[in-house]
Amino acid sequence: MIDSAAARFFASWLVVLACFYCIGCRPQQLPSTTQAPISSDGKSGQPTHFQFRDAAKELGVSAIYHNGRESQNYAILESLGGGVGLFDYDLDGSIDVFFPGGGAFTASKTIEGRKSTFFRNQGESSGRLKGKFVEIGELARVAQAPFYSHGCAAADFDNDGFTDLLLTGYGGLQLFKNQGDGTFQEVHTSAGLLDNAWSSSAGWGDLNGDGSLDLYVAHYVNWSFEHDPICNADGGRRDVCPPRAFDGLTDIVYFSNGDGTFRDATQAAGLKPEGKGLGVLLADVDLDRDLDIYVANDTTENFLYLNDGSGRLEESALQSGVAVDQEGMPNGSMGVAIADFDGDGLPDIWVTNFEKETFALYRNEGDAQFIHASRESGVTAIGSLFVGFGTAAGDLDLDGDEDIVVANGHVIYFPSQGTDRQLPILLENLSKGEFRRALLSPDSYFSTPHLARGLALGDIDNDGDLDVVVAHTNEPAAVVLNETPRHHASSHQHADGNHWVSLQLVGTRCNRSAIGARVVLHTTRGDQTRQVSGGGSYLSQGDSRMVFGIPAGATLTGATVIWPTGPDQVPTDLQVDHMTVVVEQGLSAVRGTESAGSGKP
C-alpha cells in the first residue's frame, strides 16, 4: 500500500506532467456561459441587474495615491500603486477607511513619502449613513510618512480587542498599535519589525497555533536609483522597465513572541528565496485547521506554502497546480482571493494577471490539489487586454454565491494596446462557479476606466450588502455603494427578494481577529462556506465581517463555526437581515468575558 507522502508525491508529478502535456492544447468548444471577448474599453458586455454608484465625494472621502510620476523618472517603483484598508478601529459598528499616500522623487533622486489618510465613518448600524466621513489621519496619528508607502494590513496583533494597522512600502514597515482611545502609536522598532526591503502586500495570521498573530511580508524586486536601467516602449520612447529586468527579493515572515514583539522566522519557516511578491493570502486551503500561504509573484512561479501546523511551511505550488497557468507558464500575478466559487465546500483560489495572460481560477479538487479552470468557468471570455490588480470575492447580489470584482490599470506609460486607464470588472457567478462579465449602466463606476490598484469589499453603510472601495493612482479613490435591488431576475422573481446574514467572529482561544476560522451557513438551498483570511486582494485589507446572501425562496436553518483551535460551535441566535457577533467558547476569562451571540466584540 502506498503511504500518503508517496501518494502525494506521485499525484504532484502527474499534475506537472499534465501541465507540460497540455501546452498549446485548446478545447474544441467553450461552455455556454461564455461570451465574445470583451475589450478594456467596454464596447461590449452582458446587461445586468447590478447597480453601483461612486459616492466618495458625497461621503467626504477624498484620497489620492501619488506615485511621483510627475518627476518622469520612469521608475518601476511608480508602477505598484497603493491599497486601501477597511476596518472598525473604534468599535462603533461602522467601517472606517484607510489609504496609504504613496510618495515622490526629489530633483536629487531621493525618495520621500506622502501622508496617509484615514477616514472615520460617522454612520450608525441602521442601514443609513448618519453623515459624511471625516478625515482623522493626523488626529489618529497614522498620517506620518517616513517612506514611500504601498499597502496596509489590519488585525488585532496583541489581542487587546482593538484592530491595529501595518503599513508597507519602499524603505520599511510601520506598525500602528491601536491605543483604544482613538489614536495609534507607531511601534515597529520596539516590536522588532526591522525589515527595510521593498515590501508590497502583507498578511496577518497565526501560523504556529500559539494564539498570537504572525506576519508574512511580500518583497518585490531589487530596484534602486543605483540599479535603474533605461527601458524603451514600442516606438523607442522611454518607459517603465519590466520586472524581468530585476532580481526578486526573498519574502520575510515574522513569528510573534506573544508579548507584542516579533522574531524573524524566514529560515526556520522554510521560505523560498527570490520571489517577486505582490499579492499575499493567508488561508486554510487544505482544511486542516491551520493557515497556509499563497503568494502571487510577478513573472515568476507563484508560491503555495502548506503549513504542518507548527509554522513549518512546505512550498508546494507546482505540485498543487497553482504555480503556473494552463500552459505551464508563470504569469505576472498581482491580486489574489479565496472563495468557494462552485459551492462544493472547498476553497478555490483566484488570481489576477498581466495583459496577454488569463486571469486564473484554480478549482480546489481536495487534498491541496487544484485545476486551472478559467476556460471552463467562462473567465477567459473577458479577453486578455486587462492588467488586473486588486480583487475580491463576495456575494454582491445576495443570491447565494460569490461574485468577483477586479480593479485594472496598466503599469507603463505607453501601452501598445489601449490606454493605461482600464475598466474595472464585475464577474457574476451564475451558480456552481460559472461566470459572465456584467455590463452596468453608463453612469456606473464600472463603466468608467481608471488607473486602479488596491480594492477591498465591506459593508460601508451597514445595509447588509457589500460595497467596493478602490484606490486609484494619481486620481481620487472611489467608494462604490452597492445599490443592487434585492428583488431581481436572479432571485427567481420571488416577491420577498433576497436577504442576508452577517457574522463577525471573535476569537478567545485562537487569535482575537479569528483569522483561520471558517463558517458554514446552512440554508434550504444548500450550504455556503466562508473563512476569515489574512491579506488578500492587492496591498489591501477588506472588512473581516462575513456577508452571506439568502436567495429568495430559501430559508436559513443555522450555521457552524469551525475554529482553528476547535471545537466547532453552533450559534443559536442568528437572524436574517442582521449582523451577529459570535465569540469563541472557552477561556473567556483570559481575553474578556463575552459569551457567544450578538453584541459588541
Coordinates of C-alpha atoms in Angstrom, one line a residue:
M1 CA 0.0 0.0 0.0
I2 CA 1.4 3.4 -1.0
D3 CA 1.8 5.8 2.0
S4 CA 0.2 9.3 2.0
A5 CA 3.5 11.1 1.3
A6 CA 4.3 8.8 -1.6
A7 CA 0.8 9.2 -3.0
R8 CA 1.0 12.9 -2.7
F9 CA 4.4 12.9 -4.5
F10 CA 3.0 10.7 -7.3
A11 CA -0.1 12.9 -7.7
S12 CA 2.0 16.1 -7.8
W13 CA 4.1 14.8 -10.6
L14 CA 1.0 13.8 -12.6
V15 CA -0.1 17.4 -12.3
V16 CA 3.3 18.6 -13.5
L17 CA 3.3 16.2 -16.5
A18 CA -0.3 17.3 -17.3
C19 CA 0.8 20.9 -17.4
F20 CA 3.5 20.2 -20.0
Y21 CA 1.4 17.8 -22.0
C22 CA -1.3 20.5 -22.3
I23 CA 1.0 23.2 -23.6
G24 CA -0.6 24.5 -26.8
C25 CA -3.8 22.5 -26.4
R26 CA -7.2 24.2 -26.7
P27 CA -10.6 22.7 -26.0
Q28 CA -12.8 22.5 -29.1
Q29 CA -15.8 24.0 -27.5
L30 CA -16.4 26.7 -24.9
P31 CA -19.1 26.3 -22.3
S32 CA -22.4 28.0 -22.9
T33 CA -21.8 30.6 -20.2
T34 CA -19.1 32.4 -22.2
Q35 CA -19.5 35.4 -24.4
A36 CA -17.4 37.0 -27.0
P37 CA -14.2 38.6 -25.6
I38 CA -14.7 42.0 -24.0
S39 CA -12.2 44.7 -24.6
S40 CA -10.8 47.0 -21.9
D41 CA -12.8 49.9 -23.4
G42 CA -16.1 48.3 -22.5
K43 CA -17.6 48.2 -26.1
S44 CA -19.5 45.0 -25.3
G45 CA -20.8 43.1 -22.3
Q46 CA -23.7 41.5 -20.6
P47 CA -26.6 43.7 -19.3
T48 CA -27.1 43.1 -15.6
H49 CA -29.3 43.8 -12.5
F50 CA -26.3 45.1 -10.5
Q51 CA -26.3 48.7 -9.6
F52 CA -23.2 50.5 -8.1
R53 CA -22.6 54.2 -7.6
D54 CA -19.4 56.0 -6.6
A55 CA -20.3 58.1 -3.6
A56 CA -16.8 59.1 -2.4
K57 CA -17.3 62.9 -3.0
E58 CA -20.8 62.8 -1.4
L59 CA -19.4 61.0 1.6
G60 CA -16.4 63.2 2.1
V61 CA -13.8 60.6 1.2
S62 CA -11.1 62.5 -0.7
A63 CA -7.9 60.4 -1.0
I64 CA -5.4 60.4 -3.8
Y65 CA -2.4 58.0 -4.0
H66 CA 0.5 59.8 -5.6
N67 CA 3.3 57.7 -7.3
G68 CA 5.7 60.5 -8.3
R69 CA 5.1 60.2 -12.0
E70 CA 5.4 63.9 -12.4
S71 CA 9.2 63.6 -11.9
Q72 CA 9.4 61.5 -15.1
N73 CA 11.9 59.0 -13.6
Y74 CA 10.1 56.0 -15.3
A75 CA 10.9 54.0 -12.2
I76 CA 9.3 50.7 -11.6
L77 CA 8.6 51.9 -8.1
E78 CA 5.8 54.1 -9.6
S79 CA 4.0 51.0 -11.0
L80 CA 2.9 49.3 -7.8
G81 CA 0.4 52.0 -6.6
G82 CA -1.4 51.9 -3.3
G83 CA -4.1 49.9 -1.4
V84 CA -7.0 50.5 0.9
G85 CA -7.9 49.2 4.4
L86 CA -11.4 48.7 5.8
F87 CA -11.7 48.1 9.5
D88 CA -13.6 49.4 12.5
Y89 CA -10.9 51.0 14.5
D90 CA -13.1 52.5 17.3
L91 CA -15.6 49.6 17.7
D92 CA -18.6 51.8 16.9
G93 CA -20.0 49.2 14.5
S94 CA -19.1 51.2 11.3
I95 CA -16.3 50.5 8.9
D96 CA -13.5 53.2 8.7
V97 CA -11.3 53.6 5.6
F98 CA -7.5 54.0 5.4
F99 CA -5.4 54.9 2.3
P100 CA -1.6 54.8 2.1
G101 CA -0.4 58.1 0.5
G102 CA 2.5 56.9 -1.8
G103 CA 5.5 59.1 -2.4
A104 CA 7.5 61.4 -4.5
F105 CA 11.0 61.9 -6.0
T106 CA 13.2 64.9 -5.4
A107 CA 15.4 66.6 -8.0
S108 CA 18.4 64.9 -6.4
K109 CA 16.8 61.5 -6.8
T110 CA 15.9 60.9 -3.2
I111 CA 12.6 59.3 -2.3
E112 CA 10.0 60.8 0.0
G113 CA 6.8 59.6 1.5
R114 CA 3.4 61.2 1.3
K115 CA 1.0 61.3 4.2
S116 CA -1.6 58.6 4.5
T117 CA -5.3 59.5 5.0
F118 CA -7.7 57.9 7.4
F119 CA -11.5 58.5 7.3
R120 CA -13.7 57.8 10.3
N121 CA -17.2 56.6 9.4
Q122 CA -19.8 58.6 11.2
G123 CA -22.6 56.2 10.3
E124 CA -24.7 54.1 12.6
S125 CA -25.6 50.4 12.5
S126 CA -29.0 51.2 11.0
G127 CA -28.5 50.7 7.3
R128 CA -28.3 54.5 6.7
L129 CA -25.2 56.7 6.8
K130 CA -25.6 59.3 9.6
G131 CA -23.4 61.7 7.8
K132 CA -20.1 62.1 5.9
F133 CA -16.8 60.5 6.7
V134 CA -14.3 62.8 8.5
E135 CA -10.6 62.7 7.9
I136 CA -8.7 61.9 11.1
G137 CA -5.2 60.8 9.9
E138 CA -3.3 63.4 11.8
L139 CA -5.6 63.2 14.9
A140 CA -5.3 59.4 15.0
R141 CA -1.5 59.6 14.4
V142 CA -1.4 57.4 11.3
A143 CA -0.6 60.1 8.7
Q144 CA 3.2 60.2 9.2
A145 CA 5.1 59.2 6.1
P146 CA 8.8 58.3 6.6
F147 CA 8.9 56.3 3.4
Y148 CA 7.1 55.7 0.0
S149 CA 4.1 53.6 1.1
H150 CA 2.1 51.0 -0.8
G151 CA -0.1 48.6 1.2
C152 CA -1.8 48.0 4.5
A153 CA -2.9 45.1 6.6
A154 CA -5.2 45.4 9.7
A155 CA -5.6 42.9 12.6
D156 CA -5.5 42.8 16.4
F157 CA -1.9 41.6 16.7
D158 CA -1.8 42.0 20.5
N159 CA -5.3 40.5 21.3
D160 CA -6.4 43.6 23.2
G161 CA -9.7 44.0 21.3
F162 CA -8.7 46.8 19.1
T163 CA -7.6 46.5 15.5
D164 CA -4.0 47.5 14.7
L165 CA -2.6 48.6 11.4
L166 CA 0.6 47.7 9.4
L167 CA 1.9 49.8 6.5
T168 CA 4.2 48.5 3.8
G169 CA 6.4 50.3 1.2
Y170 CA 9.8 51.1 -0.1
G171 CA 12.1 51.7 2.8
G172 CA 10.5 49.8 5.7
L173 CA 7.4 48.9 7.7
Q174 CA 5.2 50.9 10.1
L175 CA 3.2 49.2 12.8
F176 CA 0.5 51.3 14.4
K177 CA -0.8 49.9 17.7
N178 CA -4.4 50.9 18.4
Q179 CA -4.4 52.6 21.8
G180 CA -8.2 52.2 22.2
D181 CA -8.6 55.9 22.7
G182 CA -9.0 57.0 19.1
T183 CA -5.2 57.2 18.5
F184 CA -2.4 54.8 17.4
Q185 CA 1.2 54.5 18.5
E186 CA 3.9 53.6 15.9
V187 CA 5.8 50.7 17.4
H188 CA 7.6 48.9 14.5
T189 CA 11.1 49.3 16.1
S190 CA 10.2 48.2 19.6
A191 CA 8.1 45.3 18.1
G192 CA 11.1 44.0 16.1
L193 CA 9.8 44.6 12.6
L194 CA 13.1 45.9 11.2
D195 CA 12.5 44.9 7.6
N196 CA 13.9 47.6 5.2
A197 CA 13.4 45.8 1.9
W198 CA 10.9 46.9 -0.7
S199 CA 7.6 45.4 0.7
S200 CA 4.3 45.2 -1.2
S201 CA 1.5 43.2 0.4
A202 CA 1.3 41.7 3.8
G203 CA -1.0 39.4 5.7
W204 CA -1.6 38.5 9.4
G205 CA -2.3 35.0 10.7
D206 CA -1.4 32.6 13.5
L207 CA 1.0 30.2 11.7
N208 CA 2.2 28.2 14.6
G209 CA -1.0 27.8 16.6
D210 CA 0.0 29.7 19.7
G211 CA -2.9 32.1 19.7
S212 CA -0.9 35.2 18.6
L213 CA -0.8 36.6 15.1
D214 CA 2.3 36.2 13.0
L215 CA 3.1 38.3 9.9
Y216 CA 4.0 37.5 6.3
V217 CA 5.5 40.3 4.2
A218 CA 6.0 40.0 0.5
H219 CA 9.0 41.6 -1.1
Y220 CA 9.2 42.8 -4.7
V221 CA 12.5 43.4 -6.7
N222 CA 15.9 44.9 -6.1
W223 CA 15.3 48.3 -7.8
S224 CA 17.1 51.4 -6.6
F225 CA 18.4 54.5 -8.3
E226 CA 21.8 52.8 -8.4
H227 CA 20.1 49.9 -10.2
D228 CA 17.8 51.7 -12.6
P229 CA 18.2 50.6 -16.2
I230 CA 16.8 52.5 -19.1
C231 CA 14.0 50.7 -21.0
N232 CA 12.0 51.7 -24.0
A233 CA 8.5 51.0 -25.1
D234 CA 7.4 50.3 -28.7
G235 CA 8.4 53.3 -30.9
G236 CA 11.6 53.9 -28.9
R237 CA 10.1 56.1 -26.2
R238 CA 11.4 55.6 -22.6
D239 CA 9.1 53.7 -20.3
V240 CA 9.0 51.8 -17.1
C241 CA 11.2 48.7 -17.1
P242 CA 9.5 45.3 -16.7
P243 CA 10.1 43.2 -13.6
R244 CA 12.2 40.7 -15.6
A245 CA 14.9 43.4 -15.6
F246 CA 15.4 42.9 -11.9
D247 CA 16.2 40.1 -9.5
G248 CA 13.5 39.2 -7.0
L249 CA 13.7 39.6 -3.2
T250 CA 13.1 37.0 -0.6
D251 CA 9.9 37.5 1.4
I252 CA 10.0 37.6 5.2
V253 CA 7.9 36.0 7.9
Y254 CA 7.8 37.2 11.5
F255 CA 6.6 34.9 14.3
S256 CA 5.0 36.6 17.3
N257 CA 6.7 36.2 20.7
G258 CA 3.3 36.6 22.4
D259 CA 4.3 39.9 24.1
G260 CA 3.8 42.4 21.3
T261 CA 7.2 41.7 19.8
F262 CA 8.3 39.6 16.8
R263 CA 11.2 37.5 15.6
D264 CA 12.4 36.8 12.0
A265 CA 11.4 33.2 11.2
T266 CA 12.1 33.3 7.5
Q267 CA 14.7 30.5 7.6
A268 CA 13.0 28.5 10.3
A269 CA 9.7 28.5 8.5
G270 CA 11.3 27.4 5.2
L271 CA 10.6 30.3 2.8
K272 CA 11.9 30.0 -0.8
P273 CA 14.4 32.7 -1.9
E274 CA 13.8 35.4 -4.5
G275 CA 10.2 35.7 -5.3
K276 CA 8.7 38.8 -6.8
G277 CA 5.7 39.0 -4.4
L278 CA 2.8 41.3 -5.0
G279 CA -0.3 39.6 -3.5
V280 CA -0.4 37.6 -0.3
L281 CA -3.2 35.4 1.2
L282 CA -3.2 33.5 4.5
A283 CA -6.0 30.9 4.5
D284 CA -6.7 27.3 5.2
V285 CA -6.6 25.9 1.6
D286 CA -6.5 22.2 2.6
L287 CA -9.0 22.5 5.5
D288 CA -6.7 21.0 8.2
R289 CA -7.3 23.9 10.6
D290 CA -4.0 25.7 10.1
L291 CA -3.1 28.6 7.9
D292 CA -1.4 28.1 4.6
I293 CA 0.1 30.9 2.5
Y294 CA -0.4 31.8 -1.2
V295 CA 1.8 34.4 -2.8
A296 CA 1.1 36.0 -6.2
N297 CA 4.6 36.5 -7.8
D298 CA 5.2 38.8 -10.8
T299 CA 6.6 36.8 -13.8
T300 CA 7.9 34.0 -11.6
E301 CA 6.1 30.9 -10.3
N302 CA 3.6 31.6 -7.5
F303 CA 4.1 30.1 -4.1
L304 CA 1.8 27.9 -2.1
Y305 CA 3.1 27.2 1.4
L306 CA 1.4 24.3 3.1
N307 CA 1.6 24.5 6.9
D308 CA 2.3 21.5 9.0
G309 CA 0.5 23.2 12.0
S310 CA 3.7 24.2 13.8
G311 CA 4.6 27.0 11.4
R312 CA 6.9 24.9 9.2
L313 CA 6.0 25.7 5.6
E314 CA 6.4 23.4 2.6
E315 CA 6.4 25.2 -0.8
S316 CA 4.1 23.1 -2.9
A317 CA 2.6 25.3 -5.6
L318 CA 3.8 23.4 -8.6
Q319 CA 2.8 20.0 -7.2
S320 CA -0.6 21.5 -6.2
G321 CA -1.3 23.0 -9.6
V322 CA -1.3 26.7 -8.6
A323 CA 2.2 27.9 -9.6
V324 CA 1.6 28.5 -13.3
D325 CA -1.1 28.9 -15.9
Q326 CA -2.9 26.3 -18.1
E327 CA 0.1 26.3 -20.4
G328 CA 2.6 25.6 -17.7
M329 CA 4.0 29.2 -17.8
P330 CA 4.4 31.6 -14.8
N331 CA 2.3 34.8 -15.1
G332 CA 2.6 38.4 -14.0
S333 CA 0.4 37.8 -11.0
M334 CA -0.9 40.6 -8.7
G335 CA -4.1 40.2 -6.8
V336 CA -5.4 37.1 -5.1
A337 CA -8.7 36.0 -3.4
I338 CA -10.1 32.8 -1.9
A339 CA -13.7 31.6 -2.2
D340 CA -15.8 28.5 -2.7
F341 CA -17.0 29.6 -6.1
D342 CA -18.7 26.3 -7.0
G343 CA -20.3 25.6 -3.7
D344 CA -18.6 22.2 -3.0
G345 CA -17.2 23.3 0.4
L346 CA -13.6 23.5 -0.9
P347 CA -11.8 26.9 -1.1
D348 CA -10.8 27.9 -4.6
I349 CA -8.0 30.4 -5.5
W350 CA -8.5 33.4 -7.8
V351 CA -5.5 35.3 -9.2
T352 CA -5.4 38.4 -11.4
N353 CA -2.6 38.6 -14.0
F354 CA -0.9 40.8 -16.6
E355 CA -2.2 41.6 -20.1
K356 CA -2.0 38.8 -22.7
E357 CA -2.5 36.3 -19.9
T358 CA -5.6 34.7 -18.5
F359 CA -6.9 35.6 -15.0
A360 CA -6.6 32.3 -13.1
L361 CA -9.3 30.4 -11.3
Y362 CA -7.8 27.4 -9.6
R363 CA -10.5 25.0 -8.7
N364 CA -9.9 23.0 -5.5
E365 CA -10.1 19.3 -6.0
G366 CA -9.3 18.4 -2.4
D367 CA -6.1 17.3 -0.7
A368 CA -4.4 20.5 -1.7
Q369 CA -4.8 19.7 -5.4
F370 CA -6.1 22.3 -7.9
I371 CA -7.1 22.5 -11.6
H372 CA -6.7 25.7 -13.7
A373 CA -10.4 26.2 -14.5
S374 CA -10.5 29.7 -16.1
R375 CA -11.7 28.4 -19.5
E376 CA -14.5 26.1 -18.4
S377 CA -15.7 28.7 -15.8
G378 CA -16.1 31.3 -18.5
V379 CA -13.4 33.6 -17.2
T380 CA -11.4 33.7 -20.4
A381 CA -14.3 35.4 -22.2
I382 CA -13.2 38.8 -20.7
G383 CA -10.2 38.7 -23.1
S384 CA -6.6 39.3 -22.3
L385 CA -6.1 43.1 -22.5
F386 CA -6.6 43.8 -18.8
V387 CA -3.8 44.3 -16.3
G388 CA -5.5 43.1 -13.1
F389 CA -4.6 44.2 -9.6
G390 CA -6.9 44.4 -6.6
T391 CA -9.6 41.8 -6.5
A392 CA -12.1 40.3 -4.1
A393 CA -14.9 37.7 -4.0
G394 CA -18.3 38.3 -2.3
D395 CA -22.0 37.8 -2.8
L396 CA -22.7 41.2 -4.3
D397 CA -26.3 40.4 -5.3
L398 CA -27.1 38.2 -2.2
D399 CA -28.2 35.3 -4.4
G400 CA -26.2 32.6 -2.5
D401 CA -22.9 32.5 -4.5
E402 CA -19.8 34.7 -4.6
D403 CA -19.1 37.1 -7.4
I404 CA -15.8 38.6 -8.3
V405 CA -14.6 42.2 -8.7
V406 CA -11.3 43.3 -10.2
A407 CA -9.5 46.7 -10.4
N408 CA -7.5 47.2 -13.5
G409 CA -4.9 49.6 -14.8
H410 CA -1.7 49.5 -16.8
V411 CA 1.8 49.8 -15.3
I412 CA 3.6 51.5 -18.2
Y413 CA 3.2 55.0 -19.8
F414 CA 2.7 53.8 -23.4
P415 CA 0.8 50.6 -23.7
S416 CA 0.9 49.0 -27.1
Q417 CA -2.8 48.3 -26.9
G418 CA -5.3 50.7 -25.4
T419 CA -4.5 53.2 -22.7
D420 CA -3.2 53.0 -19.2
R421 CA -6.7 53.5 -17.7
Q422 CA -8.9 50.4 -17.9
L423 CA -12.4 49.5 -16.9
P424 CA -13.0 47.6 -13.6
I425 CA -14.6 44.1 -14.0
L426 CA -17.6 42.6 -12.3
L427 CA -17.9 38.9 -12.9
E428 CA -21.3 37.5 -11.9
N429 CA -21.4 34.0 -10.6
L430 CA -24.2 32.2 -12.5
S431 CA -24.1 29.3 -9.9
K432 CA -21.6 26.5 -9.4
G433 CA -18.6 28.6 -10.4
E434 CA -19.7 29.6 -14.0
F435 CA -19.1 33.3 -14.6
R436 CA -20.0 36.1 -17.1
R437 CA -18.9 39.7 -17.1
A438 CA -21.7 42.1 -16.2
L439 CA -22.1 45.3 -18.2
L440 CA -23.5 48.1 -15.9
S441 CA -25.2 51.3 -16.8
P442 CA -23.1 54.1 -18.4
D443 CA -23.2 56.2 -15.2
S444 CA -21.9 53.3 -13.0
Y445 CA -18.4 53.2 -11.6
F446 CA -17.8 50.0 -13.6
S447 CA -18.4 51.9 -16.9
T448 CA -15.5 54.4 -16.4
P449 CA -11.8 53.5 -16.9
H450 CA -9.4 54.1 -14.1
L451 CA -5.7 53.6 -13.2
A452 CA -6.7 51.3 -10.3
R453 CA -4.7 49.3 -7.9
G454 CA -5.9 48.3 -4.4
L455 CA -9.5 47.1 -3.8
A456 CA -11.5 46.0 -0.8
L457 CA -15.0 44.8 0.0
G458 CA -17.0 45.8 3.0
D459 CA -20.5 46.9 4.1
I460 CA -19.7 50.6 4.3
D461 CA -23.3 51.7 5.1
N462 CA -24.4 48.7 7.2
D463 CA -27.3 47.8 4.9
G464 CA -26.4 44.1 4.5
D465 CA -24.7 44.2 1.1
L466 CA -21.1 44.5 0.1
D467 CA -19.7 47.8 -1.1
V468 CA -16.5 48.3 -3.0
V469 CA -13.6 50.7 -2.2
V470 CA -10.9 51.2 -4.8
A471 CA -7.6 53.1 -4.6
H472 CA -6.5 54.8 -7.9
T473 CA -3.1 56.2 -8.9
N474 CA -3.0 60.0 -9.2
E475 CA -6.8 60.3 -9.1
P476 CA -9.3 60.3 -6.3
A477 CA -10.2 56.9 -4.7
A478 CA -13.7 55.5 -5.1
V479 CA -16.3 54.5 -2.5
V480 CA -18.7 52.5 -4.6
L481 CA -22.0 51.8 -2.8
N482 CA -23.9 48.7 -3.8
E483 CA -27.5 49.6 -4.7
T484 CA -28.4 46.4 -6.4
P485 CA -32.1 45.7 -5.9
R486 CA -32.9 42.8 -3.5
H487 CA -35.6 41.6 -5.9
H488 CA -34.3 40.9 -9.4
A489 CA -34.3 38.2 -12.1
S490 CA -31.7 36.1 -10.5
S491 CA -33.8 35.8 -7.3
H492 CA -36.4 33.7 -9.3
Q493 CA -38.9 36.6 -9.2
H494 CA -39.9 35.7 -5.7
A495 CA -41.9 38.5 -4.2
D496 CA -39.8 38.6 -1.0
G497 CA -36.5 39.1 -2.7
N498 CA -33.1 38.2 -1.4
H499 CA -31.9 38.5 2.2
W500 CA -28.6 38.5 4.1
V501 CA -26.8 37.3 7.2
S502 CA -23.6 38.9 8.5
L503 CA -21.3 37.4 11.1
Q504 CA -18.4 38.8 12.9
L505 CA -16.2 36.2 14.7
V506 CA -14.2 37.0 17.8
G507 CA -11.5 34.5 19.0
T508 CA -10.7 33.7 22.6
R509 CA -8.5 30.6 22.4
C510 CA -7.5 31.4 18.9
N511 CA -6.3 34.9 17.8
R512 CA -8.9 37.6 18.6
S513 CA -9.2 38.5 14.9
A514 CA -10.3 34.9 14.3
I515 CA -8.1 34.6 11.2
G516 CA -8.3 31.0 10.1
A517 CA -11.8 30.4 11.3
R518 CA -14.5 29.1 8.9
V519 CA -18.3 29.4 8.8
V520 CA -20.6 27.0 7.1
L521 CA -24.1 28.7 6.7
H522 CA -26.9 26.2 6.3
T523 CA -30.0 27.0 4.1
T524 CA -32.7 25.0 2.5
R525 CA -30.9 25.7 -0.8
G526 CA -27.6 24.3 0.3
D527 CA -24.6 25.3 2.4
Q528 CA -22.3 28.3 1.9
T529 CA -18.8 28.4 3.2
R530 CA -16.6 31.4 4.1
Q531 CA -13.4 31.9 6.1
V532 CA -11.6 34.7 7.8
S533 CA -8.3 35.1 5.9
G534 CA -5.2 37.3 6.3
G535 CA -4.1 39.5 3.5
G536 CA -5.8 39.0 0.1
S537 CA -6.6 41.3 -2.8
Y538 CA -3.6 43.5 -3.6
L539 CA -2.0 45.9 -1.0
S540 CA -5.4 46.0 0.7
Q541 CA -7.5 44.9 3.7
G542 CA -11.2 44.1 3.4
D543 CA -13.9 44.1 6.1
S544 CA -13.5 41.0 8.3
R545 CA -17.2 40.6 8.7
M546 CA -18.7 37.8 6.6
V547 CA -21.8 38.6 4.5
F548 CA -23.9 35.7 3.2
G549 CA -26.8 36.1 0.8
I550 CA -30.0 34.2 1.3
P551 CA -31.6 33.8 -2.1
A552 CA -35.3 34.4 -2.5
G553 CA -37.3 31.3 -1.6
A554 CA -34.6 29.9 0.7
T555 CA -34.7 29.6 4.5
L556 CA -31.8 30.0 6.9
T557 CA -31.5 26.8 9.0
G558 CA -28.4 27.5 11.0
A559 CA -24.6 27.8 10.9
T560 CA -21.5 26.0 12.1
V561 CA -18.3 27.9 13.1
I562 CA -15.1 25.9 12.6
W563 CA -12.5 27.4 14.8
P564 CA -8.8 26.7 14.2
T565 CA -8.5 25.6 17.8
G566 CA -11.7 23.6 17.9
P567 CA -14.3 22.6 18.9
D568 CA -16.9 23.6 16.4
Q569 CA -19.6 26.0 17.5
V570 CA -23.3 26.3 16.5
P571 CA -24.6 29.9 17.1
T572 CA -28.2 29.8 18.3
D573 CA -29.4 33.3 17.7
L574 CA -28.8 34.0 14.0
Q575 CA -31.3 36.3 12.4
V576 CA -31.9 37.1 8.8
D577 CA -31.1 40.7 7.8
H578 CA -29.0 41.2 11.0
M579 CA -25.3 41.2 11.9
T580 CA -24.4 38.7 14.7
V581 CA -21.2 38.6 16.7
V582 CA -20.0 35.1 17.5
V583 CA -17.5 34.8 20.3
E584 CA -15.4 31.6 20.6
Q585 CA -16.5 29.5 23.5
G586 CA -14.0 28.7 26.3
L587 CA -11.3 30.6 28.2
S588 CA -13.3 33.8 28.0
A589 CA -11.8 34.9 31.3
V590 CA -8.4 35.1 29.7
R591 CA -9.3 37.7 27.0
G592 CA -12.6 39.0 28.0
T593 CA -15.9 37.8 29.4
E594 CA -18.1 37.8 26.3
S595 CA -20.4 34.9 25.5
A596 CA -21.4 33.6 22.1
G597 CA -24.1 35.6 20.4
S598 CA -24.9 39.2 19.4
G599 CA -23.3 42.2 20.8
K600 CA -20.2 44.3 20.7
P601 CA -16.9 42.4 20.3

